[in-house]
């Protein structure tokens, strides 16, 4: 019985997203929350053949809403 341990899934070439270092805009925070969830935290979202879970869709919805609001603000100024 010689079960080898798989390397941890975090050992990819993706750089971790620093949190709490720089101040992020709400749009950036929403985006990083979505990316962190789907790339690091959620086994459902990390499955290649899986579709995003409900939480990922909610996080992505927050991001697109904030991004669209920001775009509207830019257009009006
Ligand atoms: Zn998920």
Short mmCIF file of C-alpha atoms and ligand atoms in Angstrom, two decimals:
data_model
loop_
_atom_site.label_atom_id
_atom_site.label_comp_id
_atom_site.label_asym_id
_atom_site.label_seq_id
_atom_site.Cartn_x
_atom_site.Cartn_y
_atom_site.Cartn_z
CA UNK A 1 0.00 0.00 0.00
CA UNK A 2 1.89 2.97 -1.24
CA UNK A 3 -0.53 5.73 -1.89
CA UNK A 4 1.16 8.80 -3.17
CA UNK A 5 -0.29 12.10 -2.31
CA UNK A 6 -1.38 14.29 -5.13
CA UNK A 7 0.22 17.71 -5.10
CA UNK A 8 -2.14 20.30 -3.66
CA UNK A 9 -4.37 21.85 -6.32
CA UNK A 10 -3.08 25.27 -5.39
CA UNK A 11 0.30 24.41 -6.92
CA UNK A 12 -0.43 25.97 -10.26
CA UNK A 13 1.32 28.71 -12.13
CA UNK A 14 -1.45 31.10 -11.27
CA UNK A 15 -0.29 33.77 -8.91
CA UNK A 16 -2.48 34.14 -5.87
CA UNK A 17 -4.51 37.29 -5.81
CA UNK A 18 -3.30 39.50 -2.98
CA UNK A 19 -6.09 40.61 -0.77
CA UNK A 20 -5.94 43.31 1.83
CA UNK A 21 -2.75 44.82 0.46
CA UNK A 22 -4.00 47.44 -1.90
CA UNK A 23 -7.34 49.09 -1.75
CA UNK A 24 -9.50 47.71 -4.48
CA UNK A 25 -12.42 49.39 -6.08
CA UNK A 26 -15.79 47.71 -5.53
CA UNK A 27 -15.62 46.38 -9.08
CA UNK A 28 -12.18 44.89 -8.50
CA UNK A 29 -13.29 43.43 -5.19
CA UNK A 30 -16.31 41.84 -6.79
CA UNK A 31 -14.17 40.43 -9.57
CA UNK A 32 -11.55 39.02 -7.23
CA UNK A 33 -14.26 37.49 -5.05
CA UNK A 34 -15.63 35.75 -8.12
CA UNK A 35 -12.19 34.62 -9.31
CA UNK A 36 -11.12 33.43 -5.86
CA UNK A 37 -14.31 31.47 -5.51
CA UNK A 38 -14.27 29.80 -8.88
CA UNK A 39 -10.52 29.16 -9.09
CA UNK A 40 -9.62 28.40 -5.50
CA UNK A 41 -12.50 27.92 -3.12
CA UNK A 42 -15.19 25.99 -4.90
CA UNK A 43 -14.71 22.36 -5.97
CA UNK A 44 -17.83 22.57 -8.11
CA UNK A 45 -16.60 25.53 -10.11
CA UNK A 46 -13.11 24.06 -10.44
CA UNK A 47 -14.35 20.99 -12.24
CA UNK A 48 -13.51 21.44 -15.89
CA UNK A 49 -16.72 19.85 -17.06
CA UNK A 50 -18.85 21.50 -14.44
CA UNK A 51 -20.89 24.60 -14.78
CA UNK A 52 -20.60 27.45 -12.26
CA UNK A 53 -22.52 26.96 -9.06
CA UNK A 54 -25.21 29.32 -7.84
CA UNK A 55 -22.80 31.26 -5.69
CA UNK A 56 -20.46 31.83 -8.62
CA UNK A 57 -23.33 33.09 -10.72
CA UNK A 58 -24.35 35.43 -7.92
CA UNK A 59 -20.78 36.73 -7.52
CA UNK A 60 -20.49 37.21 -11.27
CA UNK A 61 -23.82 39.02 -11.28
CA UNK A 62 -22.56 41.41 -8.60
CA UNK A 63 -19.45 42.07 -10.65
CA UNK A 64 -21.32 42.78 -13.89
CA UNK A 65 -23.80 45.03 -12.09
CA UNK A 66 -21.01 47.07 -10.49
CA UNK A 67 -19.08 47.20 -13.75
CA UNK A 68 -22.12 48.38 -15.66
CA UNK A 69 -22.85 51.02 -13.04
CA UNK A 70 -19.29 52.24 -13.33
CA UNK A 71 -19.58 52.42 -17.10
CA UNK A 72 -22.81 54.39 -16.81
CA UNK A 73 -21.13 56.81 -14.43
CA UNK A 74 -18.26 57.26 -16.86
CA UNK A 75 -20.64 57.95 -19.73
CA UNK A 76 -22.52 60.57 -17.74
CA UNK A 77 -19.49 62.51 -16.63
ZN1 LIG B 1 -18.76 27.67 -7.01
#
